[in-house]
């Protein structure tokens, strides 16, 4: 009986995708490990804090450069899998949106480079970083569209190999620039490595049947544009609010503690993102397109329960292991300057756990284009995160940000349970 249940789980699509993605995720974690270690040693906590500021800033423009339509492209490619003609309408519209918006972002970044440098990096000597970011941003935008199409067609193996190759190229690119040009090199790599990966993506995509000039070149469709716009609005809201909230929290921490304290907190965030990558990357590859296909509440409920059964137990084990070995992890990933990070783990890991639990329910909001609900929850909980973090930073220094993070995502999880209570707790 137990063996039969195990076989059933192993045969599920979500399990296959997680296993196929495991190698890519392992490579990304290992390359991320080397990259974080190298960069942290070279630039120290203060440099890591600056890098965190730039990463949040670049996330906003990277999303704006695609119009935030990546999720929509994945959904509509998956939804219209039986009709290449219908898919082409979305591909052509997506390309138009991407080219126009990436050009607009480039002009804003290059034209406002001096202003952005002073606000984000606090030193005009880094202005060329913002200029290079503006010049290369269209390559990132094109790369993002190609990856969304790969995901929509469920070409998981190619998607996995793109990620593996991209991780290796990123590691070489980032560590080399940081090694030779110190903080400047690390900042430059942060805003350009995803554009470099475009070459890798094209190498794999060119072998796909859908990679054809006629599929992408054509008229802009107002109908397709309106459908993608709902996803665009959600992505842009997320891109504007989430990074900005982190910028505010980090800035508040710098002003009320120190740049070094903010750098240690940023290091904690990087550890979280590294181990959560196993889950988040697989959810993006499988979960979103799958939810977009589902038509009935019964099927949706079954998919959600399957995801919880597969993801939550390993997440709990990983959380406990990371906490127990936190001292070793800090010294393996960073150096002695980051030792104070040890007291941040408990609440950060608790917050990560509730974050994934809430996301497993919250993905329905994106997959089913619940735009109003998405905007309300994003705004509400971003404000809550900033408010709670500021409150506890005043009392507990940088640990206060992790306390606010944990409380915020506990509340987010509770709200998701309330919003989807009929779906989750219905017996029919």
Coordinates of C-alpha atoms in Angstrom, one line a residue:
X1 CA 0.0 0.0 0.0
X2 CA 2.8 2.4 1.0
X3 CA 4.8 1.5 -2.1
X4 CA 1.8 2.1 -4.3
X5 CA 1.3 5.5 -2.8
X6 CA 5.0 6.4 -3.4
X7 CA 4.7 5.3 -7.0
X8 CA 1.6 7.4 -7.4
X9 CA 3.5 10.5 -6.1
X10 CA 6.5 9.8 -8.2
X11 CA 4.4 9.5 -11.4
X12 CA 2.7 12.9 -10.8
X13 CA 3.7 15.6 -13.3
X14 CA 4.7 18.0 -10.5
X15 CA 7.1 15.4 -9.1
X16 CA 8.7 14.8 -12.5
X17 CA 9.2 18.5 -13.0
X18 CA 10.7 18.9 -9.6
X19 CA 13.1 16.1 -10.3
X20 CA 14.0 17.4 -13.7
X21 CA 14.6 20.8 -12.2
X22 CA 16.6 19.4 -9.3
X23 CA 19.9 19.3 -11.3
X24 CA 19.4 22.9 -12.6
X25 CA 18.6 24.1 -9.1
X26 CA 21.6 22.3 -7.7
X27 CA 23.8 23.9 -10.2
X28 CA 22.3 27.3 -9.5
X29 CA 22.8 26.8 -5.7
X30 CA 26.4 25.7 -6.2
X31 CA 27.2 28.6 -8.5
X32 CA 25.3 30.9 -6.2
X33 CA 27.4 29.6 -3.3
X34 CA 30.6 30.3 -5.1
X35 CA 29.4 33.7 -6.3
X36 CA 28.1 34.9 -2.9
X37 CA 31.3 33.7 -1.2
X38 CA 33.6 35.4 -3.7
X39 CA 31.7 38.6 -3.8
X40 CA 31.2 38.8 0.0
X41 CA 34.9 38.3 0.6
X42 CA 35.9 40.9 -2.0
X43 CA 33.5 43.7 -1.1
X44 CA 32.5 43.0 2.5
X45 CA 29.2 43.7 4.3
X46 CA 29.0 47.4 3.1
X47 CA 29.5 46.3 -0.5
X48 CA 26.8 43.6 -0.1
X49 CA 24.4 46.2 1.2
X50 CA 25.0 48.4 -1.9
X51 CA 24.6 45.3 -4.1
X52 CA 21.3 44.7 -2.5
X53 CA 20.1 48.2 -3.2
X54 CA 21.1 47.9 -6.8
X55 CA 19.4 44.5 -7.2
X56 CA 16.1 45.9 -5.9
X57 CA 16.4 48.9 -8.2
X58 CA 17.3 46.8 -11.3
X59 CA 14.3 44.5 -10.6
X60 CA 11.9 47.4 -11.1
X61 CA 13.3 48.3 -14.5
X62 CA 13.8 44.7 -15.6
X63 CA 10.1 44.1 -15.0
X64 CA 9.1 47.4 -16.7
X65 CA 11.3 46.5 -19.7
X66 CA 9.0 43.5 -20.5
X67 CA 5.8 45.2 -19.4
X68 CA 5.5 42.4 -16.8
X69 CA 3.9 40.2 -19.4
X70 CA 6.1 37.1 -18.9
X71 CA 3.6 35.3 -16.8
X72 CA 0.8 36.1 -19.2
X73 CA 2.9 34.8 -22.1
X74 CA 3.4 31.5 -20.3
X75 CA -0.3 31.2 -19.5
X76 CA -1.6 31.9 -23.0
X77 CA 1.0 29.7 -24.7
X78 CA 0.0 26.9 -22.4
X79 CA -3.7 27.6 -22.7
X80 CA -3.6 27.6 -26.6
X81 CA -1.2 24.7 -27.0
X82 CA -3.4 23.2 -29.7
X83 CA -3.4 26.2 -32.0
X84 CA -0.1 27.8 -33.1
X85 CA -2.1 30.5 -34.9
X86 CA -3.6 31.7 -31.6
X87 CA -0.2 31.5 -29.9
X88 CA 1.4 33.6 -32.6
X89 CA -0.9 36.4 -31.9
X90 CA 0.4 36.6 -28.3
X91 CA 4.0 36.1 -29.4
X92 CA 3.9 39.0 -31.8
X93 CA 2.1 41.3 -29.4
X94 CA 4.5 40.3 -26.6
X95 CA 7.5 41.2 -28.9
X96 CA 6.1 44.6 -29.7
X97 CA 5.5 45.4 -26.0
X98 CA 9.0 44.2 -25.1
X99 CA 10.8 46.3 -27.8
X100 CA 8.9 49.5 -27.1
X101 CA 9.1 49.3 -23.3
X102 CA 12.8 48.2 -23.2
X103 CA 13.7 51.2 -25.4
X104 CA 11.7 53.5 -23.1
X105 CA 13.5 52.0 -20.0
X106 CA 16.9 52.4 -21.7
X107 CA 16.2 56.1 -22.4
X108 CA 15.1 56.7 -18.8
X109 CA 18.1 54.9 -17.3
X110 CA 20.7 56.5 -19.5
X111 CA 19.2 60.0 -19.3
X112 CA 18.7 59.8 -15.5
X113 CA 21.9 57.8 -14.7
X114 CA 23.4 60.6 -12.6
X115 CA 20.3 61.0 -10.5
X116 CA 19.8 57.2 -10.0
X117 CA 23.4 56.8 -9.1
X118 CA 23.2 59.4 -6.3
X119 CA 20.0 58.0 -4.9
X120 CA 20.7 54.2 -5.1
X121 CA 24.5 53.9 -4.9
X122 CA 25.4 57.1 -3.1
X123 CA 28.5 57.8 -5.3
X124 CA 28.6 59.3 -8.7
X125 CA 31.6 57.2 -9.7
X126 CA 29.2 54.3 -10.3
X127 CA 27.2 56.2 -12.9
X128 CA 28.5 54.1 -15.8
X129 CA 26.9 51.0 -14.1
X130 CA 23.5 52.6 -14.7
X131 CA 24.4 53.6 -18.2
X132 CA 25.5 50.1 -19.2
X133 CA 22.4 48.7 -17.6
X134 CA 20.3 50.9 -19.8
X135 CA 22.1 50.0 -23.0
X136 CA 21.8 46.2 -22.3
X137 CA 18.4 46.0 -20.8
X138 CA 16.7 45.1 -24.1
X139 CA 18.7 41.8 -24.2
X140 CA 17.3 40.9 -20.8
X141 CA 13.8 41.6 -22.0
X142 CA 14.1 39.4 -25.0
X143 CA 15.6 36.7 -22.9
X144 CA 12.7 36.8 -20.5
X145 CA 10.2 36.5 -23.3
X146 CA 12.0 33.4 -24.8
X147 CA 12.1 31.7 -21.4
X148 CA 8.3 32.4 -20.9
X149 CA 7.6 30.8 -24.2
X150 CA 9.7 27.7 -23.4
X151 CA 7.8 27.4 -20.1
X152 CA 4.5 27.8 -21.8
X153 CA 5.2 25.0 -24.3
X154 CA 6.2 22.9 -21.3
X155 CA 9.6 22.1 -22.8
X156 CA 11.0 21.5 -19.3
X157 CA 14.2 19.8 -20.3
X158 CA 15.3 22.7 -22.5
X159 CA 14.2 25.1 -19.8
X160 CA 16.4 23.2 -17.3
X161 CA 19.4 23.2 -19.6
X162 CA 19.0 26.9 -20.2
X163 CA 19.1 27.5 -16.5
X164 CA 22.1 25.3 -15.9
X165 CA 24.1 26.9 -18.7
X166 CA 23.0 30.4 -17.6
X167 CA 24.0 29.7 -14.1
X168 CA 27.5 28.7 -15.2
X169 CA 27.9 31.7 -17.4
X170 CA 26.6 34.0 -14.7
X171 CA 29.1 32.6 -12.2
X172 CA 32.1 33.1 -14.5
X173 CA 30.9 36.6 -15.5
X174 CA 30.0 37.8 -12.0
X175 CA 33.1 36.5 -10.1
X176 CA 35.5 37.7 -12.8
X177 CA 34.2 41.2 -12.8
X178 CA 34.1 41.3 -9.0
X179 CA 37.7 39.9 -8.8
X180 CA 39.2 42.4 -11.3
X181 CA 37.1 45.5 -10.5
X182 CA 36.0 45.0 -6.9
X183 CA 32.7 46.7 -5.9
X184 CA 32.4 48.3 -9.3
X185 CA 32.7 44.9 -11.0
X186 CA 30.2 43.3 -8.7
X187 CA 27.7 46.1 -9.4
X188 CA 28.2 45.9 -13.1
X189 CA 27.8 42.2 -13.1
X190 CA 24.5 42.5 -11.2
X191 CA 22.8 44.6 -13.9
X192 CA 24.2 42.8 -17.0
X193 CA 24.6 39.1 -16.3
X194 CA 21.0 38.3 -17.3
X195 CA 21.6 40.0 -20.6
X196 CA 24.6 37.9 -21.2
X197 CA 22.5 34.8 -20.6
X198 CA 20.4 35.8 -23.6
X199 CA 23.0 34.2 -25.9
X200 CA 22.6 30.9 -24.0
X201 CA 18.8 31.0 -24.3
X202 CA 18.9 31.6 -28.0
X203 CA 21.3 28.7 -28.5
X204 CA 18.7 26.3 -27.0
X205 CA 15.6 28.0 -28.3
X206 CA 16.8 28.1 -31.9
X207 CA 16.3 24.3 -32.0
X208 CA 12.6 24.5 -31.1
X209 CA 9.8 24.3 -33.7
X210 CA 8.2 27.5 -32.5
X211 CA 11.4 29.6 -32.9
X212 CA 10.6 31.1 -36.2
X213 CA 10.7 34.7 -37.5
X214 CA 7.1 34.3 -38.8
X215 CA 5.8 33.4 -35.4
X216 CA 7.1 36.6 -33.8
X217 CA 6.9 39.2 -36.5
X218 CA 3.5 40.7 -37.3
X219 CA 0.9 43.1 -36.2
X220 CA 0.1 44.1 -32.6
X221 CA -3.2 42.7 -31.4
X222 CA -5.3 44.9 -29.2
X223 CA -7.2 41.8 -27.9
X224 CA -4.0 40.0 -27.0
X225 CA -2.6 43.2 -25.6
X226 CA -5.6 43.6 -23.3
X227 CA -5.3 40.1 -22.0
X228 CA -1.6 40.4 -21.4
X229 CA -2.2 43.8 -19.7
X230 CA -3.9 42.2 -16.7
X231 CA -0.7 40.3 -16.0
X232 CA 1.4 43.4 -16.9
X233 CA -0.4 45.3 -14.2
X234 CA 0.1 42.6 -11.6
X235 CA 3.8 42.2 -12.4
X236 CA 4.5 46.0 -12.5
X237 CA 2.7 46.5 -9.2
X238 CA 4.8 43.6 -7.7
X239 CA 8.0 45.0 -9.3
X240 CA 7.3 48.4 -7.9
X241 CA 6.2 47.5 -4.4
X242 CA 8.3 44.5 -3.4
X243 CA 11.8 45.9 -4.3
X244 CA 10.8 49.4 -3.1
X245 CA 9.7 48.0 0.3
X246 CA 13.1 46.3 0.6
X247 CA 14.9 49.5 -0.4
X248 CA 12.9 51.4 2.3
X249 CA 13.7 48.7 4.9
X250 CA 17.4 48.6 4.0
X251 CA 17.6 52.4 4.0
X252 CA 15.8 52.6 7.3
X253 CA 18.3 50.1 8.7
X254 CA 21.3 52.0 7.4
X255 CA 20.0 55.2 9.0
X256 CA 19.1 53.7 12.4
X257 CA 21.9 51.1 12.7
X258 CA 24.7 51.0 10.1
X259 CA 25.6 50.1 6.5
X260 CA 27.4 46.9 7.9
X261 CA 24.2 45.8 9.8
X262 CA 22.2 46.3 6.6
X263 CA 24.8 44.2 4.7
X264 CA 24.5 41.4 7.2
X265 CA 20.7 41.4 6.8
X266 CA 21.2 41.4 3.0
X267 CA 23.4 38.3 3.4
X268 CA 20.6 36.6 5.3
X269 CA 18.3 37.4 2.4
X270 CA 20.7 35.8 0.0
X271 CA 20.8 32.5 1.9
X272 CA 17.0 32.5 1.9
X273 CA 16.8 33.0 -1.8
X274 CA 19.4 30.3 -2.5
X275 CA 17.6 27.5 -0.7
X276 CA 14.1 28.6 -1.6
X277 CA 15.2 28.5 -5.3
X278 CA 14.6 24.8 -5.2
X279 CA 10.9 25.4 -4.6
X280 CA 10.3 28.8 -6.4
X281 CA 11.9 27.8 -9.7
X282 CA 10.0 24.6 -9.9
X283 CA 6.7 26.3 -9.1
X284 CA 7.4 28.8 -11.9
X285 CA 8.1 26.0 -14.4
X286 CA 5.2 23.7 -13.5
X287 CA 2.7 25.2 -11.1
X288 CA 1.8 28.4 -12.9
X289 CA 1.1 26.8 -16.4
X290 CA -0.7 23.9 -14.7
X291 CA -3.0 26.2 -12.8
X292 CA -3.7 28.2 -15.9
X293 CA -5.0 25.0 -17.5
X294 CA -7.3 23.9 -14.7
X295 CA -11.0 24.5 -15.2
X296 CA -12.7 23.0 -12.2
X297 CA -12.5 23.7 -8.4
X298 CA -12.2 20.0 -7.7
X299 CA -9.1 19.7 -9.9
X300 CA -7.6 22.9 -8.5
X301 CA -8.1 21.6 -4.9
X302 CA -6.4 18.3 -5.8
X303 CA -3.4 20.1 -7.4
X304 CA -3.0 22.4 -4.4
X305 CA -3.1 19.5 -1.9
X306 CA -0.6 17.5 -4.1
X307 CA 1.8 20.5 -4.0
X308 CA 1.5 20.8 -0.2
X309 CA 2.2 17.1 0.3
X310 CA 5.2 17.2 -2.0
X311 CA 6.7 20.6 -0.8
X312 CA 5.9 21.2 2.8
X313 CA 7.7 18.1 4.4
X314 CA 11.0 18.7 2.6
X315 CA 10.7 22.5 3.4
X316 CA 10.3 21.7 7.1
X317 CA 13.4 19.4 7.0
X318 CA 15.4 22.0 5.1
X319 CA 14.4 24.7 7.5
X320 CA 15.5 22.7 10.6
X321 CA 18.8 21.6 9.0
X322 CA 19.7 25.2 8.0
X323 CA 19.0 26.4 11.5
X324 CA 21.0 23.7 13.1
X325 CA 24.0 24.2 10.8
X326 CA 23.7 28.0 10.6
X327 CA 27.2 28.6 12.0
X328 CA 28.8 26.4 9.4
X329 CA 26.7 28.0 6.6
X330 CA 27.7 31.5 7.5
X331 CA 31.4 30.6 7.5
X332 CA 31.1 28.6 4.3
X333 CA 29.2 31.3 2.4
X334 CA 30.7 34.4 3.9
X335 CA 33.6 35.3 6.3
X336 CA 34.1 36.4 9.9
X337 CA 32.6 39.8 9.1
X338 CA 29.2 38.2 8.8
X339 CA 29.3 36.2 12.1
X340 CA 26.6 38.4 13.6
X341 CA 24.2 36.9 11.0
X342 CA 23.6 33.9 13.2
X343 CA 20.9 35.5 15.3
X344 CA 18.9 36.4 12.2
X345 CA 18.2 32.8 11.2
X346 CA 15.2 31.8 13.4
X347 CA 12.7 34.4 12.3
X348 CA 14.0 34.5 8.7
X349 CA 13.4 30.8 8.3
X350 CA 10.0 31.0 10.0
X351 CA 9.1 33.7 7.6
X352 CA 10.3 31.7 4.6
X353 CA 8.2 28.7 5.7
X354 CA 5.0 30.8 5.8
X355 CA 5.9 32.5 2.6
X356 CA 6.0 29.3 0.6
X357 CA 2.8 28.0 2.3
X358 CA 1.0 31.2 1.3
X359 CA 2.4 31.2 -2.2
X360 CA 1.1 27.7 -2.9
X361 CA -2.4 29.2 -2.4
X362 CA -1.6 32.6 -3.8
X363 CA -0.4 31.3 -7.2
X364 CA -4.1 31.0 -8.1
X365 CA -4.4 34.8 -8.0
X366 CA -1.8 35.1 -10.8
X367 CA -2.9 32.0 -12.8
X368 CA -6.5 33.1 -12.8
X369 CA -5.8 36.8 -13.4
X370 CA -7.4 38.0 -10.2
X371 CA -5.9 41.5 -10.7
X372 CA -7.8 43.4 -8.0
X373 CA -7.1 40.8 -5.3
X374 CA -3.5 40.7 -6.3
X375 CA -3.0 44.5 -6.1
X376 CA -4.8 44.7 -2.8
X377 CA -2.8 41.9 -1.1
X378 CA 0.6 43.1 -2.6
X379 CA 0.0 46.7 -1.4
X380 CA -1.3 45.7 2.0
X381 CA 1.4 43.2 2.9
X382 CA 4.2 45.3 1.5
X383 CA 3.1 48.2 3.7
X384 CA 2.7 45.7 6.6
X385 CA 6.3 44.4 6.0
X386 CA 7.8 47.9 6.0
X387 CA 5.8 49.0 9.1
X388 CA 6.5 45.8 11.1
X389 CA 10.2 45.9 10.1
X390 CA 10.7 49.5 11.0
X391 CA 8.9 48.9 14.3
X392 CA 11.1 46.0 15.3
X393 CA 14.3 47.5 13.9
X394 CA 13.9 50.3 16.5
X395 CA 13.9 47.6 19.2
X396 CA 16.1 44.7 17.9
X397 CA 18.3 46.3 15.3
X398 CA 18.6 44.2 12.1
X399 CA 17.0 41.2 13.7
X400 CA 13.8 43.3 13.8
X401 CA 13.6 43.1 10.0
X402 CA 13.4 39.3 10.2
X403 CA 10.8 39.4 13.0
X404 CA 8.7 41.7 10.8
X405 CA 9.2 39.4 7.9
X406 CA 8.0 36.3 9.8
X407 CA 4.9 38.1 11.2
X408 CA 4.1 39.5 7.8
X409 CA 4.0 36.2 6.0
X410 CA 2.2 34.5 8.8
X411 CA -0.6 37.0 8.3
X412 CA -0.3 36.6 4.5
X413 CA -0.8 32.8 4.9
X414 CA -3.9 33.3 7.2
X415 CA -5.4 35.8 4.7
X416 CA -4.8 33.3 1.8
X417 CA -6.6 30.6 3.8
X418 CA -9.5 32.9 4.4
X419 CA -9.7 34.1 0.7
X420 CA -9.7 30.5 -0.6
X421 CA -11.5 28.8 2.3
X422 CA -14.4 27.6 0.1
X423 CA -12.0 26.0 -2.4
X424 CA -9.8 24.4 0.3
X425 CA -12.3 23.3 2.8
X426 CA -15.2 22.3 0.5
X427 CA -16.1 18.6 0.6
X428 CA -17.6 18.5 -2.8

